[in-house]
mmCIF file of C-alpha atoms and ligand atoms in Angstrom:
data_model
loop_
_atom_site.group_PDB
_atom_site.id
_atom_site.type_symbol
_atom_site.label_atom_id
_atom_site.label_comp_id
_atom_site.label_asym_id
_atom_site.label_seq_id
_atom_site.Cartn_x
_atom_site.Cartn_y
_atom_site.Cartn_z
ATOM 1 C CA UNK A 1 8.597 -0.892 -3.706
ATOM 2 C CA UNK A 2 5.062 -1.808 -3.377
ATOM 3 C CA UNK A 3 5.445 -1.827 0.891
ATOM 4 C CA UNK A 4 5.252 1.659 2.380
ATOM 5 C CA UNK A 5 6.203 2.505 5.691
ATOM 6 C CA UNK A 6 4.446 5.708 6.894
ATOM 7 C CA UNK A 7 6.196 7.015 9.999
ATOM 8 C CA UNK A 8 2.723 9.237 11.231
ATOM 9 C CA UNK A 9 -0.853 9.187 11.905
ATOM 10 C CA UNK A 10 -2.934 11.995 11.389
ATOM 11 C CA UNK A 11 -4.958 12.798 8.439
ATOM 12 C CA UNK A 12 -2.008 12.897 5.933
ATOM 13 C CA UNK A 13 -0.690 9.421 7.226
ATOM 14 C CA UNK A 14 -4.502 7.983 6.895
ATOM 15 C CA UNK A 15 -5.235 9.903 3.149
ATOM 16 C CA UNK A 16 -1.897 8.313 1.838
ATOM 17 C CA UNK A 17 -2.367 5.269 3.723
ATOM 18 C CA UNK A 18 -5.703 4.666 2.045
ATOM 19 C CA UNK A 19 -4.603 5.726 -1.300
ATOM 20 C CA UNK A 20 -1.501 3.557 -1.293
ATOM 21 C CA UNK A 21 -3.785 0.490 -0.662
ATOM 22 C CA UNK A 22 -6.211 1.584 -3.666
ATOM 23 C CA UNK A 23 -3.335 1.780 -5.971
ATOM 24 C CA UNK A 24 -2.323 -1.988 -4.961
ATOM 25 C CA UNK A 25 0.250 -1.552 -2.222
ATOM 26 C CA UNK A 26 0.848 -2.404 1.012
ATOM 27 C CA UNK A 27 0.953 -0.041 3.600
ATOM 28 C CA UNK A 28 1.586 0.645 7.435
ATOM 29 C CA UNK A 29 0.806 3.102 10.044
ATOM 30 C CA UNK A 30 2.406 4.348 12.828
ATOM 31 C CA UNK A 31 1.576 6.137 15.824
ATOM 32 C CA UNK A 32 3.347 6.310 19.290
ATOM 33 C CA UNK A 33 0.216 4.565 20.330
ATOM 34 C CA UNK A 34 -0.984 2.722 17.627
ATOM 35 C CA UNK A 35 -4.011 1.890 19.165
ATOM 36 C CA UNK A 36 -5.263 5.006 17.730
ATOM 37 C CA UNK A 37 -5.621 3.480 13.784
ATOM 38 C CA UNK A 38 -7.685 0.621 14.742
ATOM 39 C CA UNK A 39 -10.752 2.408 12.613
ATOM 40 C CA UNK A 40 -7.816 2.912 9.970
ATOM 41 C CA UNK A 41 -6.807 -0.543 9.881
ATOM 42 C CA UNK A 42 -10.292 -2.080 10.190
ATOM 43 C CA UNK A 43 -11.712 -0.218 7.253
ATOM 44 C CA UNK A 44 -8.740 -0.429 4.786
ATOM 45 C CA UNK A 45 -8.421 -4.413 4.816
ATOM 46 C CA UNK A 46 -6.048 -6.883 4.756
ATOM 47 C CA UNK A 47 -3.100 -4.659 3.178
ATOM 48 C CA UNK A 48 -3.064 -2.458 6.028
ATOM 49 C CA UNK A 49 -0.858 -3.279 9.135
ATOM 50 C CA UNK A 50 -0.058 -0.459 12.264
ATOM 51 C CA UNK A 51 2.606 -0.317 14.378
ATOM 52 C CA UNK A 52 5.271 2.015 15.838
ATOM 53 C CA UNK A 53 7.034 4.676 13.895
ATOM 54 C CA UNK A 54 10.174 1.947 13.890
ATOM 55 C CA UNK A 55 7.999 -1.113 12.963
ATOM 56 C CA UNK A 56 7.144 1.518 9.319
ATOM 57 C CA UNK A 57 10.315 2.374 9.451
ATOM 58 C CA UNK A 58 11.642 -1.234 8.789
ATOM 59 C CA UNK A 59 8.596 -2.301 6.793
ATOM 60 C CA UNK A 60 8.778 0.137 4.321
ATOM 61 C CA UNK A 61 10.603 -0.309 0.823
ATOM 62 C CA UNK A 62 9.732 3.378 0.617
ATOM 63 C CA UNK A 63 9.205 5.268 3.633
ATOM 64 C CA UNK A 64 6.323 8.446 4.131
ATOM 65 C CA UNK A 65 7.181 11.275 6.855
ATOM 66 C CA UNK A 66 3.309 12.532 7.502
ATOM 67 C CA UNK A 67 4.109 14.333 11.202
ATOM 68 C CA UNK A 68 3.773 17.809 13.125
ATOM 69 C CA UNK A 69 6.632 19.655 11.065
ATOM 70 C CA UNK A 70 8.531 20.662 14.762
ATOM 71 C CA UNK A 71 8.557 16.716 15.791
ATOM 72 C CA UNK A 72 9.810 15.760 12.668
ATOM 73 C CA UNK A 73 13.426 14.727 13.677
ATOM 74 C CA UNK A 74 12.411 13.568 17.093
ATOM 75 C CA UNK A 75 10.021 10.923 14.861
ATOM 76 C CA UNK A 76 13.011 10.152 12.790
ATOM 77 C CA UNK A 77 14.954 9.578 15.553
ATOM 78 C CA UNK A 78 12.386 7.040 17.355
ATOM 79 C CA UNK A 79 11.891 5.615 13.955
ATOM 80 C CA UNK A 80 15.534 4.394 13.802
ATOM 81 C CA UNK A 81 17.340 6.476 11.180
ATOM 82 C CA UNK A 82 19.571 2.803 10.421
ATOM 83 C CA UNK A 83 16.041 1.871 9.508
ATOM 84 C CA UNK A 84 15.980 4.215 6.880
ATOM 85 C CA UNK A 85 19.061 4.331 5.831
ATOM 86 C CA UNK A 86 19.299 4.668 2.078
ATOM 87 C CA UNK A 87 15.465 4.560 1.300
ATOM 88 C CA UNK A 88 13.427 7.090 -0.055
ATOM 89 C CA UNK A 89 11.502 8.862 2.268
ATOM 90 C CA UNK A 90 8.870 11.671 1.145
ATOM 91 C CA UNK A 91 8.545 14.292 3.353
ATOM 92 C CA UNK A 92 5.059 15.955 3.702
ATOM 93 C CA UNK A 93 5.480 18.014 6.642
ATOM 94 C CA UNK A 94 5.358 21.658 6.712
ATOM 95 C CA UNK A 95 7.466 23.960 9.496
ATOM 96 C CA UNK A 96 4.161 25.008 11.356
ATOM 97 C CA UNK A 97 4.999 27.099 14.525
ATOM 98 C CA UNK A 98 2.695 26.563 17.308
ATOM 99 C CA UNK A 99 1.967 30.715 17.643
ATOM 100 C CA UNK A 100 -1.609 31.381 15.357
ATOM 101 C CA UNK A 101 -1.900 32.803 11.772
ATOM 102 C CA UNK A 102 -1.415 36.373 11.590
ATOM 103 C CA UNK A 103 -4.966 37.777 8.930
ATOM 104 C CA UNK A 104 -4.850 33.995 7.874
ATOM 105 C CA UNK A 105 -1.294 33.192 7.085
ATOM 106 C CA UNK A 106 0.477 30.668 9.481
ATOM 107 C CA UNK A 107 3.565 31.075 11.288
ATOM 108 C CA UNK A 108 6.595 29.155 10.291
ATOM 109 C CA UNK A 109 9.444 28.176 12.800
ATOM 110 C CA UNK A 110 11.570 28.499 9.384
ATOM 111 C CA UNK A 111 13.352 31.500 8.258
ATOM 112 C CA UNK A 112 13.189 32.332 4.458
ATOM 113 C CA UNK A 113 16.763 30.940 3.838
ATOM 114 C CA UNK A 114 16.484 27.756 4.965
ATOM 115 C CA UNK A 115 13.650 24.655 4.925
ATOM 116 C CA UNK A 116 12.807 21.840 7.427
ATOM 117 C CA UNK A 117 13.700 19.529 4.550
ATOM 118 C CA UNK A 118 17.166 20.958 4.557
ATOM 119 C CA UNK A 119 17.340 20.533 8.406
ATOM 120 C CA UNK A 120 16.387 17.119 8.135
ATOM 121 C CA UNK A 121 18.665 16.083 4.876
ATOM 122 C CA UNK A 122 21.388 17.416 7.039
ATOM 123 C CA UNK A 123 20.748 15.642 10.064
ATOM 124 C CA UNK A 124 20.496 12.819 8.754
ATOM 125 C CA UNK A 125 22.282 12.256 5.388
ATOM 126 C CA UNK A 126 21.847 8.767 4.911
ATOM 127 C CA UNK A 127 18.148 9.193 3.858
ATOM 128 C CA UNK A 128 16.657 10.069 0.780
ATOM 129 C CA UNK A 129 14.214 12.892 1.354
ATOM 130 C CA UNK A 130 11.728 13.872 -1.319
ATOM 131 C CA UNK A 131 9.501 16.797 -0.268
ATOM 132 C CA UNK A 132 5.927 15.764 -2.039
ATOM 133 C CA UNK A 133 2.364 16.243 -1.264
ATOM 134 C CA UNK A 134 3.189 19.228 1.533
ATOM 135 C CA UNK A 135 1.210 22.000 -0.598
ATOM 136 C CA UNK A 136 -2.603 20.646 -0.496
ATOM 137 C CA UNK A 137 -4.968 19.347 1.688
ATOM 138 C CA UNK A 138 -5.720 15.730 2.545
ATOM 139 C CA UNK A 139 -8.838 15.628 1.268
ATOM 140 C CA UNK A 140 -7.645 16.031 -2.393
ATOM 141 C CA UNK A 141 -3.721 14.290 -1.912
ATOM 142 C CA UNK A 142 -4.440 11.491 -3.923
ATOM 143 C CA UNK A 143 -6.292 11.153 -7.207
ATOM 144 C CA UNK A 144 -7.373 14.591 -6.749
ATOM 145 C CA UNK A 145 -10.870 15.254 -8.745
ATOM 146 C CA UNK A 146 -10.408 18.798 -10.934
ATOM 147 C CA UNK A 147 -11.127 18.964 -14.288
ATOM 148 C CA UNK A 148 -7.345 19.596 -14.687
ATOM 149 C CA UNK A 149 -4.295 17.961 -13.483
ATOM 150 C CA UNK A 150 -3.096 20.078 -10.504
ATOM 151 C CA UNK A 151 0.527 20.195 -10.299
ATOM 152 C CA UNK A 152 2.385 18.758 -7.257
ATOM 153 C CA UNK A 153 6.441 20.295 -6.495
ATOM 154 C CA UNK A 154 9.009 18.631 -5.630
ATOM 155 C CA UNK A 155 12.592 18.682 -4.980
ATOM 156 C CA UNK A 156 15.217 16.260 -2.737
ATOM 157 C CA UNK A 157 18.615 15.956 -3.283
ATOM 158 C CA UNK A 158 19.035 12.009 -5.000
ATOM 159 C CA UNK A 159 17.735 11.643 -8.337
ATOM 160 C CA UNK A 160 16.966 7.829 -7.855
ATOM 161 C CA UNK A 161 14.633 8.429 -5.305
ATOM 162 C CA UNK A 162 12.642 11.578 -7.058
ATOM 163 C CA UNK A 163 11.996 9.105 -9.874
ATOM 164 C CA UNK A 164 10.283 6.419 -6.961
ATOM 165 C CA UNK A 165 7.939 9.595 -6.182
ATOM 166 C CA UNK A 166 7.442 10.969 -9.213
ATOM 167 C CA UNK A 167 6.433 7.434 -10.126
ATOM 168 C CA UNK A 168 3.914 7.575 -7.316
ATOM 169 C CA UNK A 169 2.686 10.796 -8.461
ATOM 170 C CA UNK A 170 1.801 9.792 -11.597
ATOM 171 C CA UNK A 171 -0.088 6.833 -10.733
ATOM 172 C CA UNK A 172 -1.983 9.018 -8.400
ATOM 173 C CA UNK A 173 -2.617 11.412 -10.744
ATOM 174 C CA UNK A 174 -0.376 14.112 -10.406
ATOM 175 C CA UNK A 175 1.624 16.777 -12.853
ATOM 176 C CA UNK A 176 4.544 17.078 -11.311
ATOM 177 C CA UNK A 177 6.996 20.540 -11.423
ATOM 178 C CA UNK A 178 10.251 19.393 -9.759
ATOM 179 C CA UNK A 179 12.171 22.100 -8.550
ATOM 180 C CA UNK A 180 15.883 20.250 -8.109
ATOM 181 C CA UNK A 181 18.066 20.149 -5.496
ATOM 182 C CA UNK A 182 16.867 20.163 -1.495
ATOM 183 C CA UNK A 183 17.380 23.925 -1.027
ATOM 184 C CA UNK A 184 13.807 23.995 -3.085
ATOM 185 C CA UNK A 185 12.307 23.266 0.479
ATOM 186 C CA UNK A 186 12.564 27.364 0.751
ATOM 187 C CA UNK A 187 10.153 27.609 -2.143
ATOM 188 C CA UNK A 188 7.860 24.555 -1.806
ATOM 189 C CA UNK A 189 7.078 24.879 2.141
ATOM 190 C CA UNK A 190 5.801 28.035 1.858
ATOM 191 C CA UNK A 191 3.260 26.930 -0.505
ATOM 192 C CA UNK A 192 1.200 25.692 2.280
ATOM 193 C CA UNK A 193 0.745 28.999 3.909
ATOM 194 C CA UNK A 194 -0.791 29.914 0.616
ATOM 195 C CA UNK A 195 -2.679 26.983 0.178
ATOM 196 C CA UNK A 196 -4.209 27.623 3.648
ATOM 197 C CA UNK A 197 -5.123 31.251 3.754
ATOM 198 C CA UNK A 198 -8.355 30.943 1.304
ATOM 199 C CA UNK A 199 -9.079 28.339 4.193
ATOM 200 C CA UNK A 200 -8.295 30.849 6.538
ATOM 201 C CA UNK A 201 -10.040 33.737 5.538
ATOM 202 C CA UNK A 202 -13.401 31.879 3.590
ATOM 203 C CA UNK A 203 -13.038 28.630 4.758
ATOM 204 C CA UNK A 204 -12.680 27.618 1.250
ATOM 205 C CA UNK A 205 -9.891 24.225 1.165
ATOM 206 C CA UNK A 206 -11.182 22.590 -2.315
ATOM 207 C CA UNK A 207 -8.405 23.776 -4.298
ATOM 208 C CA UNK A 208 -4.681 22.762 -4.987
ATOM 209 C CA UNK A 209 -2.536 24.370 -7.560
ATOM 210 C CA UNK A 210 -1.318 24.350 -11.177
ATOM 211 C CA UNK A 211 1.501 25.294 -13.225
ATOM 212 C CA UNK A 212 0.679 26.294 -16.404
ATOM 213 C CA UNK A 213 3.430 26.677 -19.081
ATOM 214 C CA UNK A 214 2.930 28.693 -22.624
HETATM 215 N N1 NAP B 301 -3.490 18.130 7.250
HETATM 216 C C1 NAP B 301 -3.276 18.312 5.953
HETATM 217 O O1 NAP B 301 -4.210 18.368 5.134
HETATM 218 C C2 NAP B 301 -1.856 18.453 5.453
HETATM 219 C C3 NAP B 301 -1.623 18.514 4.082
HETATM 220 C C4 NAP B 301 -0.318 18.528 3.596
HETATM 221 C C5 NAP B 301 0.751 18.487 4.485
HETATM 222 N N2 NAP B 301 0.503 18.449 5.828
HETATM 223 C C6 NAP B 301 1.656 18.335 6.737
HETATM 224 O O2 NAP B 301 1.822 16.930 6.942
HETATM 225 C C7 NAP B 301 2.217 16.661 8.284
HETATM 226 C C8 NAP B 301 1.174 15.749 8.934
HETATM 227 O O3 NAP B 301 -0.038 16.456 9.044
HETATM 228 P P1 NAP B 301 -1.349 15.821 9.705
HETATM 229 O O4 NAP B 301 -2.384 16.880 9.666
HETATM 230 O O5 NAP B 301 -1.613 14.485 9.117
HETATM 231 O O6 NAP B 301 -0.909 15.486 11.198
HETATM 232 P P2 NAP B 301 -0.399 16.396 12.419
HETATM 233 O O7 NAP B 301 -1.541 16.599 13.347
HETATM 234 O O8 NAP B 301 0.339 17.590 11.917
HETATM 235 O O9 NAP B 301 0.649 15.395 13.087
HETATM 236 C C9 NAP B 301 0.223 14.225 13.694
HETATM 237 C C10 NAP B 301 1.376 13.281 13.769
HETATM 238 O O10 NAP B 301 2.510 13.916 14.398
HETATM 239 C C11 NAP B 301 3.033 13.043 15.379
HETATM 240 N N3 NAP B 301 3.628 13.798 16.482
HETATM 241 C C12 NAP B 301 3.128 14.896 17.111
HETATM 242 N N4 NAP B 301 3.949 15.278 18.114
HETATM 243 C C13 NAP B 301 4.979 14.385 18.109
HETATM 244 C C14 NAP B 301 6.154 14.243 18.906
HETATM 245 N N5 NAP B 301 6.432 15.090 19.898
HETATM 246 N N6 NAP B 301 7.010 13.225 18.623
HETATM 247 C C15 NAP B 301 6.746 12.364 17.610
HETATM 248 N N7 NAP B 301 5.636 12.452 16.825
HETATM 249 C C16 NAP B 301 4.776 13.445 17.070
HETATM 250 C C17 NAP B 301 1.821 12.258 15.869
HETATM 251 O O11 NAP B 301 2.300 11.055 16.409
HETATM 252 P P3 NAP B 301 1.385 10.131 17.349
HETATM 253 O O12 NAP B 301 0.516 9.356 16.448
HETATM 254 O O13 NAP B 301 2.379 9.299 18.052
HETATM 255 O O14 NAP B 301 0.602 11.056 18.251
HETATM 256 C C18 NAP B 301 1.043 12.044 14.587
HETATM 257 O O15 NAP B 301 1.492 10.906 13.918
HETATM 258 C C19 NAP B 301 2.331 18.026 8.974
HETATM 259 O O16 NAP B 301 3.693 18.407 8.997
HETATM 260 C C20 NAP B 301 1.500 18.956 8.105
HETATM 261 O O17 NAP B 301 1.984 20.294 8.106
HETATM 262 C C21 NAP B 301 -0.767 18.415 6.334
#
């Protein structure tokens, strides 16, 4: 498990990417033109390797999904889905629409009965999605600095492959509140509209959230 594939390169991709490689694995990037993580590679050492979305696909033991939420199938489809058939893959994207937030709250392409994860666990069935890190911003994804434990939800249909992320959680210093079965997606996508509107409306992004339990 310690070689991730991460099918994306934006700033999710790079945060994980980076953090994998602190906590001792070995990771790579991908890009449609993967000229683009040079810097990336350059600066994170020897552990870090780029390619295209089907080299990660392949490499990985465990697979990341870090792209715009509407080209999410098209990547899988580049990526090879036989590539990832039967691995985990966590899926951080969110079901951004391309039309602008309305007072600070984005537009989803989703309706409220349904989830991108769901679209993709039924498209392709022979994956493992997890939905993880999709409800806070890069900048705090991995061994995220409050004086508390934020919480991170889950949910993804194969227990086997929750455990692999809740694993990863931990070790990057995570409480974790999973929230079963893929039909979660409804509830835990959403959470990034929230997360975003204090962003939105203050430009405040330094928070994430917490579930607190009496
Ligand atoms: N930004 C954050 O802080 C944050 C936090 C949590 C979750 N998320 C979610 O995580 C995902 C990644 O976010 P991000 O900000 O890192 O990157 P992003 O700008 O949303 O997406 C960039 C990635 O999407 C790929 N992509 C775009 N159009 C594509 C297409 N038509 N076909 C195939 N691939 C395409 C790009 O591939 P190429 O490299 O080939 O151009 C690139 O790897 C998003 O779904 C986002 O909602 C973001």
């Amino acid at each position: 498990m310690k070689k991730i594939g991460i099918i994306g390169s934006g700033a999710v991709a790079q945060a994980l990417g980076s953090g994998f490689i602190k906590h001792g694995y070995e990771v790579m990037l991908s890009s449609r033109d993967s000229s683009k993580l040079m810097v990336w590679k350059e600066k994170n050492g020897v552990k870090a390797h780029t390619g295209s979305f089907e080299d990660a696909a392949k490499f990985g033991k465990l697979v990341v999904l870090a792209v715009k939420g509407s080209a999410a199938a098209d990547a899988i489809e580049e990526a090879g889905p036989q590539n990832l058939q039967w691995k985990t893959v966590i899926d951080t994207c969110n079901p951004i629409a391309d039309a602008p937030p309305e007072d600070g709250v984005l537009k989803y392409f989703t309706a409220h009965d349904e989830s991108l994860l769901e679209r993709l666990q039924t498209q392709f069935p022979e994956i493992h999605f997890i939905k993880a890190f999709n409800s806070v911003g890069n900048a705090y994804i991995v061994d995220p600095p409050f004086a508390e434990k934020p919480t991170m939800f889950i949910c993804g249909n194969n227990d086997a492959a929750k455990e692999q992320v809740k694993a990863i959680l931990t070790e990057f210093g995570w409480d974790i509140a999973d929230m079963g079965k893929a039909v979660a997606g409804r509830a835990i996508e959403p959470l990034c509209m929230l997360w975003c509107i204090p962003g939105m409306l203050k430009g405040e992004w330094n928070h994430a959230f917490r579930m607190m339990k009496a």
